[in-house]
């Protein structure tokens, strides 16, 4: 946690992805288990082959997260995720997911307060 926080402070344009399941052949070629996929506008070509796997993983995690926090809108989120082919397409979906989670928290708070 400290290392990740330090890297975010030291260079905020440097996203870091931690892969503990990286193939041994990649590690033997000198790849580390923390990878800078994009630095500013430059894409790291060495890791481009992992993009599809990473995008699929992120989409799966969004479904799990949304299903746990707001199962009512899961079908709509699943349909929207099927249309995602680049990372930028995830932003509107995450805005909907976070907004619906916030609404469910507010409704839960109102229910809790009305029972007292």
mmCIF file of C-alpha atoms in Angstrom:
data_model
loop_
_atom_site.group_PDB
_atom_site.id
_atom_site.type_symbol
_atom_site.label_atom_id
_atom_site.label_comp_id
_atom_site.label_asym_id
_atom_site.label_seq_id
_atom_site.Cartn_x
_atom_site.Cartn_y
_atom_site.Cartn_z
ATOM 1 C CA UNK A 1 0.000 0.000 0.000
ATOM 2 C CA UNK A 2 2.778 2.440 0.871
ATOM 3 C CA UNK A 3 4.617 1.788 -2.395
ATOM 4 C CA UNK A 4 1.471 2.330 -4.460
ATOM 5 C CA UNK A 5 0.635 5.562 -2.601
ATOM 6 C CA UNK A 6 4.198 6.815 -3.082
ATOM 7 C CA UNK A 7 4.112 6.072 -6.818
ATOM 8 C CA UNK A 8 0.808 7.900 -7.196
ATOM 9 C CA UNK A 9 2.265 10.945 -5.443
ATOM 10 C CA UNK A 10 5.638 10.796 -7.206
ATOM 11 C CA UNK A 11 4.196 10.406 -10.699
ATOM 12 C CA UNK A 12 0.394 10.691 -10.974
ATOM 13 C CA UNK A 13 0.520 10.085 -14.753
ATOM 14 C CA UNK A 14 1.971 6.644 -14.169
ATOM 15 C CA UNK A 15 -0.802 4.074 -13.639
ATOM 16 C CA UNK A 16 0.426 0.890 -12.006
ATOM 17 C CA UNK A 17 -1.101 -2.548 -12.495
ATOM 18 C CA UNK A 18 -0.042 -5.380 -10.211
ATOM 19 C CA UNK A 19 -0.100 -8.837 -11.821
ATOM 20 C CA UNK A 20 0.749 -11.680 -9.471
ATOM 21 C CA UNK A 21 -0.249 -14.302 -12.042
ATOM 22 C CA UNK A 22 2.089 -13.139 -14.802
ATOM 23 C CA UNK A 23 3.425 -15.987 -16.970
ATOM 24 C CA UNK A 24 6.895 -17.252 -16.052
ATOM 25 C CA UNK A 25 8.110 -16.726 -19.645
ATOM 26 C CA UNK A 26 7.353 -13.013 -19.315
ATOM 27 C CA UNK A 27 9.186 -12.758 -16.009
ATOM 28 C CA UNK A 28 12.207 -14.520 -17.478
ATOM 29 C CA UNK A 29 12.365 -11.859 -20.233
ATOM 30 C CA UNK A 30 12.823 -9.195 -17.586
ATOM 31 C CA UNK A 31 9.240 -8.129 -16.996
ATOM 32 C CA UNK A 32 8.419 -7.051 -13.468
ATOM 33 C CA UNK A 33 5.202 -7.828 -11.646
ATOM 34 C CA UNK A 34 4.271 -4.132 -11.581
ATOM 35 C CA UNK A 35 3.621 -2.782 -15.037
ATOM 36 C CA UNK A 36 3.228 0.723 -16.434
ATOM 37 C CA UNK A 37 0.771 0.224 -19.286
ATOM 38 C CA UNK A 38 0.470 3.887 -20.225
ATOM 39 C CA UNK A 39 2.696 6.830 -19.378
ATOM 40 C CA UNK A 40 1.106 10.048 -20.473
ATOM 41 C CA UNK A 41 0.203 9.482 -24.132
ATOM 42 C CA UNK A 42 2.723 6.680 -24.686
ATOM 43 C CA UNK A 43 1.489 3.072 -24.632
ATOM 44 C CA UNK A 44 3.993 0.470 -23.476
ATOM 45 C CA UNK A 45 4.125 -1.909 -26.455
ATOM 46 C CA UNK A 46 5.735 -4.694 -24.417
ATOM 47 C CA UNK A 47 2.470 -5.205 -22.555
ATOM 48 C CA UNK A 48 -0.009 -4.571 -25.351
ATOM 49 C CA UNK A 49 -0.703 -8.310 -25.609
ATOM 50 C CA UNK A 50 -2.214 -8.209 -22.095
ATOM 51 C CA UNK A 51 -4.741 -5.481 -22.893
ATOM 52 C CA UNK A 52 -7.625 -7.789 -23.881
ATOM 53 C CA UNK A 53 -7.130 -9.957 -20.795
ATOM 54 C CA UNK A 54 -7.028 -6.918 -18.528
ATOM 55 C CA UNK A 55 -10.102 -5.324 -20.119
ATOM 56 C CA UNK A 56 -12.042 -8.600 -19.792
ATOM 57 C CA UNK A 57 -10.988 -8.873 -16.144
ATOM 58 C CA UNK A 58 -12.088 -5.297 -15.393
ATOM 59 C CA UNK A 59 -15.461 -5.851 -17.067
ATOM 60 C CA UNK A 60 -15.957 -9.007 -15.005
ATOM 61 C CA UNK A 61 -15.099 -7.170 -11.778
ATOM 62 C CA UNK A 62 -17.587 -4.403 -12.638
ATOM 63 C CA UNK A 63 -20.323 -7.025 -13.036
ATOM 64 C CA UNK A 64 -19.447 -8.626 -9.704
ATOM 65 C CA UNK A 65 -19.306 -5.248 -7.968
ATOM 66 C CA UNK A 66 -22.580 -4.062 -9.486
ATOM 67 C CA UNK A 67 -24.326 -7.366 -8.748
ATOM 68 C CA UNK A 68 -23.333 -7.188 -5.097
ATOM 69 C CA UNK A 69 -24.343 -3.550 -4.609
ATOM 70 C CA UNK A 70 -27.268 -3.058 -6.988
ATOM 71 C CA UNK A 71 -28.599 -6.301 -8.514
ATOM 72 C CA UNK A 72 -31.680 -4.581 -10.002
ATOM 73 C CA UNK A 73 -29.739 -2.924 -12.839
ATOM 74 C CA UNK A 74 -27.430 -5.856 -13.549
ATOM 75 C CA UNK A 75 -28.953 -6.704 -16.935
ATOM 76 C CA UNK A 76 -28.463 -3.149 -18.219
ATOM 77 C CA UNK A 77 -24.868 -3.068 -16.998
ATOM 78 C CA UNK A 78 -24.158 -6.450 -18.610
ATOM 79 C CA UNK A 79 -25.559 -5.221 -21.943
ATOM 80 C CA UNK A 80 -23.515 -2.009 -21.735
ATOM 81 C CA UNK A 81 -20.329 -3.949 -20.937
ATOM 82 C CA UNK A 82 -20.800 -6.119 -24.034
ATOM 83 C CA UNK A 83 -20.405 -2.948 -26.135
ATOM 84 C CA UNK A 84 -17.137 -1.930 -24.431
ATOM 85 C CA UNK A 85 -14.016 -2.323 -26.579
ATOM 86 C CA UNK A 86 -11.755 0.310 -25.032
ATOM 87 C CA UNK A 87 -11.151 1.597 -21.523
ATOM 88 C CA UNK A 88 -12.736 4.993 -22.196
ATOM 89 C CA UNK A 89 -16.080 3.250 -22.814
ATOM 90 C CA UNK A 90 -16.136 2.116 -19.173
ATOM 91 C CA UNK A 91 -16.496 5.622 -17.726
ATOM 92 C CA UNK A 92 -20.259 6.060 -18.362
ATOM 93 C CA UNK A 93 -20.929 2.582 -16.964
ATOM 94 C CA UNK A 94 -18.972 3.309 -13.808
ATOM 95 C CA UNK A 95 -20.818 6.613 -13.367
ATOM 96 C CA UNK A 96 -24.143 4.736 -13.510
ATOM 97 C CA UNK A 97 -22.850 2.017 -11.177
ATOM 98 C CA UNK A 98 -21.578 4.481 -8.589
ATOM 99 C CA UNK A 99 -24.679 6.679 -8.842
ATOM 100 C CA UNK A 100 -26.996 3.710 -8.323
ATOM 101 C CA UNK A 101 -24.913 2.566 -5.354
ATOM 102 C CA UNK A 102 -25.185 6.053 -3.843
ATOM 103 C CA UNK A 103 -28.959 6.061 -4.346
ATOM 104 C CA UNK A 104 -29.324 2.651 -2.694
ATOM 105 C CA UNK A 105 -27.253 3.872 0.276
ATOM 106 C CA UNK A 106 -29.489 6.944 0.649
ATOM 107 C CA UNK A 107 -32.641 4.808 0.490
ATOM 108 C CA UNK A 108 -31.227 2.407 3.072
ATOM 109 C CA UNK A 109 -30.390 5.343 5.343
ATOM 110 C CA UNK A 110 -33.942 6.683 5.009
ATOM 111 C CA UNK A 111 -35.384 3.257 5.890
ATOM 112 C CA UNK A 112 -33.115 2.974 8.917
ATOM 113 C CA UNK A 113 -34.017 6.455 10.170
ATOM 114 C CA UNK A 114 -37.751 5.923 9.693
ATOM 115 C CA UNK A 115 -37.792 2.809 11.905
ATOM 116 C CA UNK A 116 -36.694 4.742 15.011
#
